[in-house]
Amino acid sequence: MNLEQMGAAARAASRRLASYTTNAKNQALLTIADRLEARLEHILAANARDMEDARAKGHTPALLDRLLLNEARVRALAADTRKVAALPDPVGAEIESRLLPNGMRLSKRRIPIGVLGVIYEARPNVTIDIAALSLKTGNAVILRGGSETLRSNLALVETIQEALEASGLPVEAVQYIDNPDRALVTQLLRLDRYVDMIIPRGGAALHKLCREQATIPVITGGIGVCHLFVDESADLARSLDIIENARVQRPSVCNSCDTVLVHRAVAAQFLPMLAERMARCKVELRAEPRAYALLQANPCGATVLEAGPDDFDQEWMALILGVKVVDDVEEAIQHIYEHGSEHSDGILTNNLANANRFVDAINSSAVFVNASTRFNDGGQFGLGAEVAISTQKLHARGPMGLEELTTYKWVCIGNWDIRP
């Protein structure tokens, strides 16, 4: 495998993609969706072999969940691809336009970024999400998935490339590094001659590697240490529903809730309610001293352990939930400052002043009032899909959809003007 050749091919493909009409790109996306459904059995067979190997190696339930493809998930990927085709194409749109005093017309116009390098782990759905968003925005992409999902990803990329060829688009627009040699990751991170942006989707170690080794701009994020704060005015019964959804619906993803902060005024009433609900959901609680004392007195069948020194810094990705009693909204905010990852944090409240204070103070990529953190998602936000959830502050923040995969150029139209 020669990454220089892949990079050169991706660059050439990106230049061709930039000239395709929205209709041509949409037709390719619709063909990808059709091919995903037509090749369903082939894709599921490849994924079954990956799942078998992953179980034999003793991988965690969280990883197995991220790795799994079933009929419903593949059909959902096809549906999401069609949704991306239906979205407005940002390429070519004018962000702003104005007439200068000298009579020249100045505007900003959206253009593709160029070539993306995406490194991800154990989530074959990312292959389709990124390919769809990249193609819609005229970007070429070089993908590098984890070794545990190699067969699944190859089956998906084959499907994509077949659709591209059938649609008359360059197959090199979506390429996959199928060699599991980790040295190729470092090579990709330094392929700045061809690649314009690196997007890692994985754990803290992967993000650290990309930040330290890349000679290309890196979009970091996707590591969630997410919180919900139940204040003294909250509807406690409805808070339980939101917490269950945020922790239990899909515990292995980055926007699931890791810690619940509870106002001391409602802690004695609410914590037993929370323990009973979490016991039904088989969620283990890790509690700081005040919460632990209350839960020990009335655990309601839940497994309750004292929180260790690092427990509130954990992205659990499992059926575990940190619990802490706080004195007020200010202490909740301070805890999130110290332990959060600026991913997804929310307040459950009927107090408008508390809601406003929380929203103003918490600078996460998405802040929620009376809603589950699970909504921090490209599909849920109406973006069609996402390539990542960025927690950095430059270029893109939160779910990265179509607009976040574009940059812009200045267009200046004059009347044979020269600079005085």
C-alpha positions as a printed NumPy array, in Angstrom:
array([[  0.   ,   0.   ,   0.   ],
       [  1.42 ,   3.332,  -1.109],
       [ -0.102,   6.273,   0.747],
       [  1.588,   8.769,  -1.551],
       [ -0.287,   7.268,  -4.486],
       [ -3.537,   7.221,  -2.503],
       [ -3.043,  10.857,  -1.556],
       [ -2.323,  11.917,  -5.131],
       [ -5.392,  10.022,  -6.356],
       [ -7.545,  11.61 ,  -3.637],
       [ -6.305,  15.093,  -4.55 ],
       [ -7.122,  14.508,  -8.219],
       [-10.552,  13.146,  -7.287],
       [-11.279,  16.153,  -5.062],
       [-10.572,  18.525,  -7.938],
       [-12.997,  16.608, -10.134],
       [-15.64 ,  16.471,  -7.411],
       [-15.508,  20.245,  -6.982],
       [-16.936,  20.649, -10.498],
       [-19.838,  18.206, -10.181],
       [-23.365,  19.522,  -9.947],
       [-25.498,  19.035,  -6.87 ],
       [-27.733,  16.724,  -8.879],
       [-24.796,  14.492,  -9.858],
       [-23.626,  14.232,  -6.252],
       [-27.142,  13.522,  -5.013],
       [-27.622,  10.8  ,  -7.596],
       [-24.427,   9.12 ,  -6.415],
       [-25.671,   9.233,  -2.826],
       [-29.005,   7.701,  -3.787],
       [-27.153,   4.965,  -5.639],
       [-25.041,   4.277,  -2.549],
       [-28.225,   3.95 ,  -0.481],
       [-29.725,   1.526,  -2.998],
       [-26.538,  -0.55 ,  -3.124],
       [-26.388,  -0.772,   0.675],
       [-29.809,  -2.41 ,   0.681],
       [-29.031,  -4.596,  -2.318],
       [-25.797,  -5.859,  -0.725],
       [-27.295,  -6.259,   2.743],
       [-26.516,  -9.969,   3.122],
       [-22.904,  -9.495,   1.988],
       [-22.37 ,  -6.625,   4.433],
       [-23.936,  -8.509,   7.346],
       [-21.863, -11.614,   6.605],
       [-18.666,  -9.556,   6.712],
       [-19.753,  -7.928,   9.963],
       [-20.623, -11.31 ,  11.49 ],
       [-17.037, -12.46 ,  10.943],
       [-15.732,  -9.275,  12.593],
       [-18.107,  -9.792,  15.52 ],
       [-17.021, -13.414,  15.915],
       [-13.356, -12.404,  16.093],
       [-14.112,  -9.552,  18.494],
       [-15.978, -11.848,  20.896],
       [-13.151, -14.393,  20.742],
       [-10.674, -11.66 ,  21.691],
       [-12.788, -10.681,  24.71 ],
       [-13.676,  -7.176,  23.598],
       [-15.978,  -5.178,  25.872],
       [-19.754,  -5.039,  25.397],
       [-19.388,  -1.345,  24.548],
       [-17.018,  -2.094,  21.67 ],
       [-19.187,  -4.971,  20.462],
       [-22.181,  -2.653,  20.364],
       [-20.288,  -0.066,  18.313],
       [-19.028,  -2.774,  15.964],
       [-22.391,  -4.45 ,  15.333],
       [-24.266,  -4.079,  12.077],
       [-27.692,  -5.664,  11.742],
       [-30.421,  -5.271,   9.152],
       [-32.027,  -2.355,  10.962],
       [-28.731,  -0.481,  11.273],
       [-27.784,  -0.984,   7.624],
       [-31.217,   0.152,   6.465],
       [-30.873,   3.16 ,   8.766],
       [-27.544,   3.976,   7.096],
       [-29.251,   3.838,   3.704],
       [-32.026,   6.102,   4.995],
       [-29.49 ,   8.564,   6.436],
       [-27.658,   8.64 ,   3.094],
       [-30.894,   9.558,   1.356],
       [-31.447,  12.303,   3.934],
       [-28.021,  13.751,   3.118],
       [-28.962,  13.748,  -0.574],
       [-32.107,  15.714,   0.296],
       [-30.239,  18.407,   2.228],
       [-29.237,  21.71 ,   0.624],
       [-25.783,  21.678,  -0.939],
       [-23.616,  24.299,   0.782],
       [-20.961,  24.333,  -1.948],
       [-21.124,  27.527,  -3.987],
       [-23.387,  29.318,  -1.531],
       [-22.514,  32.913,  -0.699],
       [-21.939,  33.43 ,   3.018],
       [-22.015,  37.201,   2.693],
       [-21.763,  39.832,  -0.014],
       [-21.22 ,  43.582,   0.025],
       [-20.406,  46.474,  -2.261],
       [-17.183,  48.274,  -1.385],
       [-16.93 ,  52.094,  -1.547],
       [-14.784,  51.806,  -4.674],
       [-17.582,  49.952,  -6.489],
       [-16.101,  46.447,  -6.298],
       [-18.396,  43.582,  -5.264],
       [-16.872,  41.378,  -2.517],
       [-18.316,  38.045,  -1.373],
       [-17.434,  34.868,   0.487],
       [-18.3  ,  31.644,  -1.313],
       [-18.356,  28.163,   0.225],
       [-15.966,  25.625,  -1.305],
       [-14.916,  22.066,  -0.366],
       [-12.023,  21.644,   2.057],
       [-10.363,  19.204,  -0.353],
       [ -9.091,  15.881,   1.019],
       [-10.036,  14.551,   4.44 ],
       [ -8.176,  11.89 ,   6.386],
       [-10.455,  10.144,   8.888],
       [ -9.164,   7.691,  11.495],
       [-11.757,   5.832,  13.524],
       [-12.273,   2.771,  15.685],
       [-14.862,   0.007,  15.811],
       [-17.761,   1.865,  14.195],
       [-18.468,   0.751,  10.609],
       [-21.431,   3.153,  10.383],
       [-18.86 ,   5.972,  10.366],
       [-17.689,   4.719,   6.96 ],
       [-21.048,   5.54 ,   5.392],
       [-21.675,   8.744,   7.35 ],
       [-18.341,  10.259,   6.388],
       [-18.463,   9.102,   2.782],
       [-21.943,  10.595,   2.32 ],
       [-21.107,  13.959,   3.856],
       [-17.766,  14.159,   2.053],
       [-19.264,  13.426,  -1.346],
       [-22.119,  15.882,  -0.854],
       [-19.604,  18.641,  -0.096],
       [-17.226,  17.711,  -2.907],
       [-14.468,  16.382,  -0.641],
       [-12.419,  13.269,  -1.233],
       [-11.66 ,  11.126,   1.811],
       [ -9.06 ,   8.576,   2.896],
       [-10.493,   6.308,   5.601],
       [ -8.618,   4.263,   8.181],
       [-10.804,   2.147,  10.451],
       [ -9.823,  -0.176,  13.264],
       [ -8.527,  -3.67 ,  12.615],
       [-11.483,  -5.124,  14.531],
       [-13.898,  -3.926,  11.823],
       [-11.779,  -4.465,   8.712],
       [-14.116,  -6.874,   6.902],
       [-17.177,  -4.72 ,   7.564],
       [-15.472,  -1.562,   6.352],
       [-14.126,  -3.214,   3.218],
       [-17.615,  -4.466,   2.33 ],
       [-19.005,  -0.956,   2.83 ],
       [-16.244,   0.771,   0.845],
       [-16.673,  -1.722,  -2.002],
       [-20.361,  -0.821,  -2.033],
       [-19.577,   2.898,  -2.097],
       [-17.025,   2.567,  -4.882],
       [-19.38 ,   0.456,  -6.992],
       [-22.001,   3.193,  -6.638],
       [-19.491,   5.914,  -7.535],
       [-18.416,   4.064, -10.667],
       [-22.031,   3.489, -11.678],
       [-22.735,   7.203, -11.168],
       [-19.73 ,   8.403, -13.14 ],
       [-17.899,   9.865, -10.136],
       [-14.249,   9.03 ,  -9.411],
       [-13.945,   5.9  ,  -7.249],
       [-10.793,   7.432,  -5.702],
       [-13.061,   9.937,  -3.959],
       [-13.494,   7.349,  -1.182],
       [-10.443,   5.229,  -0.402],
       [ -9.688,   2.892,   2.488],
       [ -6.39 ,   1.943,   4.11 ],
       [ -6.914,  -1.813,   4.391],
       [ -3.518,  -2.626,   5.917],
       [ -3.737,  -2.764,   9.753],
       [ -0.091,  -1.694,  10.154],
       [ -0.155,   1.185,  12.664],
       [  2.797,   2.828,  10.92 ],
       [  0.403,   3.783,   8.137],
       [ -1.545,   5.959,  10.579],
       [  1.558,   8.039,  11.22 ],
       [  2.179,   8.272,   7.483],
       [ -1.368,   9.504,   6.933],
       [ -0.935,  12.117,   9.664],
       [  2.035,  13.53 ,   7.767],
       [  0.6  ,  13.385,   4.264],
       [  0.223,  17.166,   4.205],
       [  1.097,  17.351,   0.534],
       [ -2.336,  15.91 ,  -0.256],
       [ -4.531,  15.806,   2.874],
       [ -6.108,  19.028,   4.179],
       [ -7.714,  17.916,   7.441],
       [ -7.446,  14.982,   9.864],
       [-10.543,  13.881,  11.789],
       [ -9.954,  11.272,  14.518],
       [-12.95 ,   9.402,  15.925],
       [-11.917,   7.305,  18.877],
       [-10.559,   7.402,  22.39 ],
       [ -8.239,   9.821,  24.124],
       [ -5.119,   7.916,  23.014],
       [ -6.029,   8.298,  19.327],
       [ -6.7  ,  12.026,  19.713],
       [ -3.4  ,  12.491,  21.554],
       [ -1.517,  10.616,  18.825],
       [ -3.08 ,  12.771,  16.111],
       [ -2.359,  16.043,  17.905],
       [  1.261,  15.089,  18.517],
       [  2.123,  13.465,  15.187],
       [  0.089,  15.303,  12.549],
       [  1.541,  17.929,  10.236],
       [ -2.042,  18.585,   9.096],
       [ -4.781,  20.451,  10.994],
       [ -6.646,  18.055,  13.325],
       [-10.277,  18.346,  14.408],
       [-10.432,  16.984,  17.963],
       [-13.484,  15.913,  19.899],
       [-15.75 ,  12.952,  20.346],
       [-14.573,  12.25 ,  23.897],
       [-17.549,  12.761,  26.146],
       [-17.529,  13.172,  29.917],
       [-21.116,  14.396,  29.961],
       [-23.243,  15.703,  32.846],
       [-26.828,  16.338,  33.834],
       [-27.574,  18.621,  36.801],
       [-30.889,  18.102,  38.641],
       [-31.617,  21.379,  40.414],
       [-33.983,  22.022,  43.327],
       [-36.89 ,  22.971,  41.056],
       [-36.707,  20.028,  38.647],
       [-39.611,  17.72 ,  37.873],
       [-38.064,  14.652,  39.507],
       [-40.149,  12.005,  37.74 ],
       [-39.405,  13.457,  34.312],
       [-35.762,  13.898,  35.265],
       [-35.547,  10.131,  35.765],
       [-36.79 ,   9.565,  32.21 ],
       [-34.176,  11.909,  30.789],
       [-31.349,  10.394,  32.849],
       [-32.355,   6.881,  31.835],
       [-32.376,   7.878,  28.18 ],
       [-29.044,   9.687,  28.474],
       [-27.293,   6.811,  30.229],
       [-29.039,   3.649,  29.082],
       [-30.329,   4.081,  25.528],
       [-26.864,   3.557,  24.06 ],
       [-24.197,   3.616,  26.775],
       [-21.232,   3.133,  24.433],
       [-21.491,   6.477,  22.619],
       [-19.816,   9.78 ,  23.389],
       [-22.992,  11.761,  24.142],
       [-24.281,   9.404,  26.833],
       [-24.424,  10.847,  30.349],
       [-21.563,   9.898,  32.672],
       [-22.365,  11.927,  35.818],
       [-25.55 ,  13.181,  37.469],
       [-25.224,  16.152,  39.819],
       [-28.095,  16.568,  42.295],
       [-28.989,  19.674,  44.308],
       [-28.772,  19.003,  48.043],
       [-32.336,  20.251,  48.601],
       [-33.805,  17.33 ,  46.63 ],
       [-31.041,  14.75 ,  47.088],
       [-32.694,  12.794,  49.931],
       [-35.872,  12.437,  47.88 ],
       [-34.383,  12.023,  44.436],
       [-31.426,   9.672,  44.982],
       [-33.54 ,   6.682,  46.09 ],
       [-35.776,   7.284,  43.052],
       [-32.675,   7.35 ,  40.846],
       [-31.279,   4.208,  42.488],
       [-34.521,   2.312,  41.921],
       [-34.647,   3.317,  38.235],
       [-30.967,   2.545,  37.658],
       [-31.342,  -0.838,  39.403],
       [-34.051,  -1.741,  36.892],
       [-31.685,  -0.718,  34.101],
       [-28.734,  -2.634,  35.648],
       [-26.71 ,   0.566,  36.016],
       [-23.984,   0.634,  38.661],
       [-23.689,   3.889,  40.632],
       [-20.377,   5.479,  41.666],
       [-21.16 ,   8.014,  44.388],
       [-19.176,  10.73 ,  46.194],
       [-19.461,  10.773,  50.031],
       [-22.694,  12.778,  50.437],
       [-24.479,  10.832,  47.728],
       [-23.008,   7.54 ,  48.954],
       [-24.347,   8.09 ,  52.486],
       [-27.851,   8.768,  51.195],
       [-27.753,   5.817,  48.824],
       [-26.407,   3.441,  51.452],
       [-29.375,   4.33 ,  53.645],
       [-31.792,   3.564,  50.815],
       [-30.115,   1.832,  47.829],
       [-33.39 ,   0.465,  46.378],
       [-31.621,  -2.559,  44.941],
       [-28.954,  -0.631,  43.057],
       [-25.274,  -1.496,  43.065],
       [-23.64 ,   1.485,  44.754],
       [-19.876,   1.945,  45.108],
       [-17.887,   4.8  ,  46.561],
       [-16.446,   6.935,  43.784],
       [-12.69 ,   6.668,  43.331],
       [-10.399,   9.671,  42.847],
       [-10.602,   9.498,  39.05 ],
       [-14.168,   8.277,  38.596],
       [-15.606,  11.687,  37.742],
       [-13.096,  12.045,  34.905],
       [-14.263,   8.845,  33.187],
       [-16.119,   8.437,  29.937],
       [-17.734,   5.208,  31.117],
       [-19.114,   3.843,  27.818],
       [-20.841,   1.226,  29.991],
       [-23.764,   0.918,  32.388],
       [-22.061,   2.968,  35.103],
       [-23.148,   6.383,  36.352],
       [-21.359,   8.844,  38.616],
       [-23.521,  10.605,  41.23 ],
       [-22.67 ,  13.693,  43.272],
       [-24.616,  16.014,  45.587],
       [-23.908,  19.728,  45.07 ],
       [-25.005,  22.799,  47.028],
       [-26.2  ,  24.914,  44.109],
       [-25.92 ,  25.667,  40.405],
       [-22.524,  27.308,  40.943],
       [-21.043,  24.138,  42.421],
       [-22.513,  22.123,  39.55 ],
       [-20.917,  24.485,  37.055],
       [-17.58 ,  24.29 ,  38.861],
       [-17.668,  20.488,  38.838],
       [-18.277,  20.477,  35.085],
       [-15.415,  22.951,  34.586],
       [-13.07 ,  20.619,  36.464],
       [-14.186,  17.244,  35.12 ],
       [-16.035,  17.77 ,  31.831],
       [-14.732,  17.473,  28.291],
       [-16.866,  20.302,  26.816],
       [-18.936,  17.77 ,  24.883],
       [-22.566,  17.591,  26.106],
       [-23.907,  18.931,  29.413],
       [-27.4  ,  19.774,  30.603],
       [-29.575,  21.12 ,  33.398],
       [-32.976,  19.733,  34.462],
       [-34.912,  22.619,  35.969],
       [-38.077,  24.679,  36.172],
       [-36.099,  27.744,  37.263],
       [-35.458,  30.126,  34.362],
       [-32.666,  31.96 ,  36.198],
       [-30.819,  28.681,  36.85 ],
       [-31.313,  27.607,  33.243],
       [-29.928,  30.873,  31.91 ],
       [-26.986,  30.843,  34.332],
       [-26.1  ,  27.286,  33.339],
       [-26.356,  27.953,  29.595],
       [-24.273,  31.123,  29.879],
       [-21.551,  29.494,  31.996],
       [-21.127,  26.076,  30.38 ],
       [-19.099,  26.293,  27.192],
       [-19.622,  22.767,  25.898],
       [-20.227,  22.003,  22.234],
       [-23.917,  21.512,  23.097],
       [-25.736,  22.626,  26.25 ],
       [-29.187,  21.252,  27.073],
       [-32.096,  22.44 ,  29.186],
       [-34.584,  19.694,  30.108],
       [-33.37 ,  17.363,  27.377],
       [-31.145,  14.309,  27.083],
       [-27.486,  14.705,  26.136],
       [-28.131,  12.006,  23.524],
       [-29.496,  14.721,  21.231],
       [-25.971,  16.022,  20.491],
       [-25.92 ,  14.254,  17.157],
       [-25.859,  15.316,  13.533],
       [-28.999,  13.411,  12.63 ],
       [-30.93 ,  14.702,  15.646],
       [-29.844,  18.274,  14.898],
       [-31.118,  17.984,  11.339],
       [-27.685,  17.817,   9.733],
       [-28.353,  14.439,   8.089],
       [-25.305,  12.823,   9.657],
       [-21.977,  13.885,  11.103],
       [-18.299,  13.188,  10.582],
       [-17.511,  13.938,  14.226],
       [-18.556,  16.005,  17.228],
       [-15.917,  18.686,  17.636],
       [-15.121,  20.017,  21.103],
       [-12.488,  22.448,  19.918],
       [-13.154,  26.116,  19.334],
       [-11.718,  26.79 ,  15.86 ],
       [-13.457,  26.136,  12.539],
       [-16.173,  23.768,  13.789],
       [-17.927,  22.984,  17.066],
       [-20.452,  20.277,  17.924],
       [-21.787,  17.896,  15.262],
       [-19.903,  18.424,  12.025],
       [-22.32 ,  18.269,   9.139],
       [-22.189,  19.621,   5.615],
       [-21.289,  23.246,   6.269],
       [-18.477,  22.194,   8.618],
       [-16.874,  20.285,   5.73 ],
       [-16.543,  23.435,   3.685],
       [-14.261,  26.442,   3.828],
       [-14.636,  29.601,   1.767],
       [-12.88 ,  31.792,  -0.712],
       [-13.172,  35.521,  -1.28 ],
       [-14.543,  36.532,  -4.665],
       [-13.861,  40.122,  -5.729],
       [-15.515,  41.467,  -8.896],
       [-14.281,  44.811, -10.177],
       [-14.62 ,  47.118, -13.163],
       [-11.033,  47.057, -14.399],
       [ -9.914,  48.444, -11.064],
       [ -6.325,  49.044,  -9.943],
       [ -5.251,  49.67 ,  -6.376],
       [ -4.349,  53.321,  -5.761]])
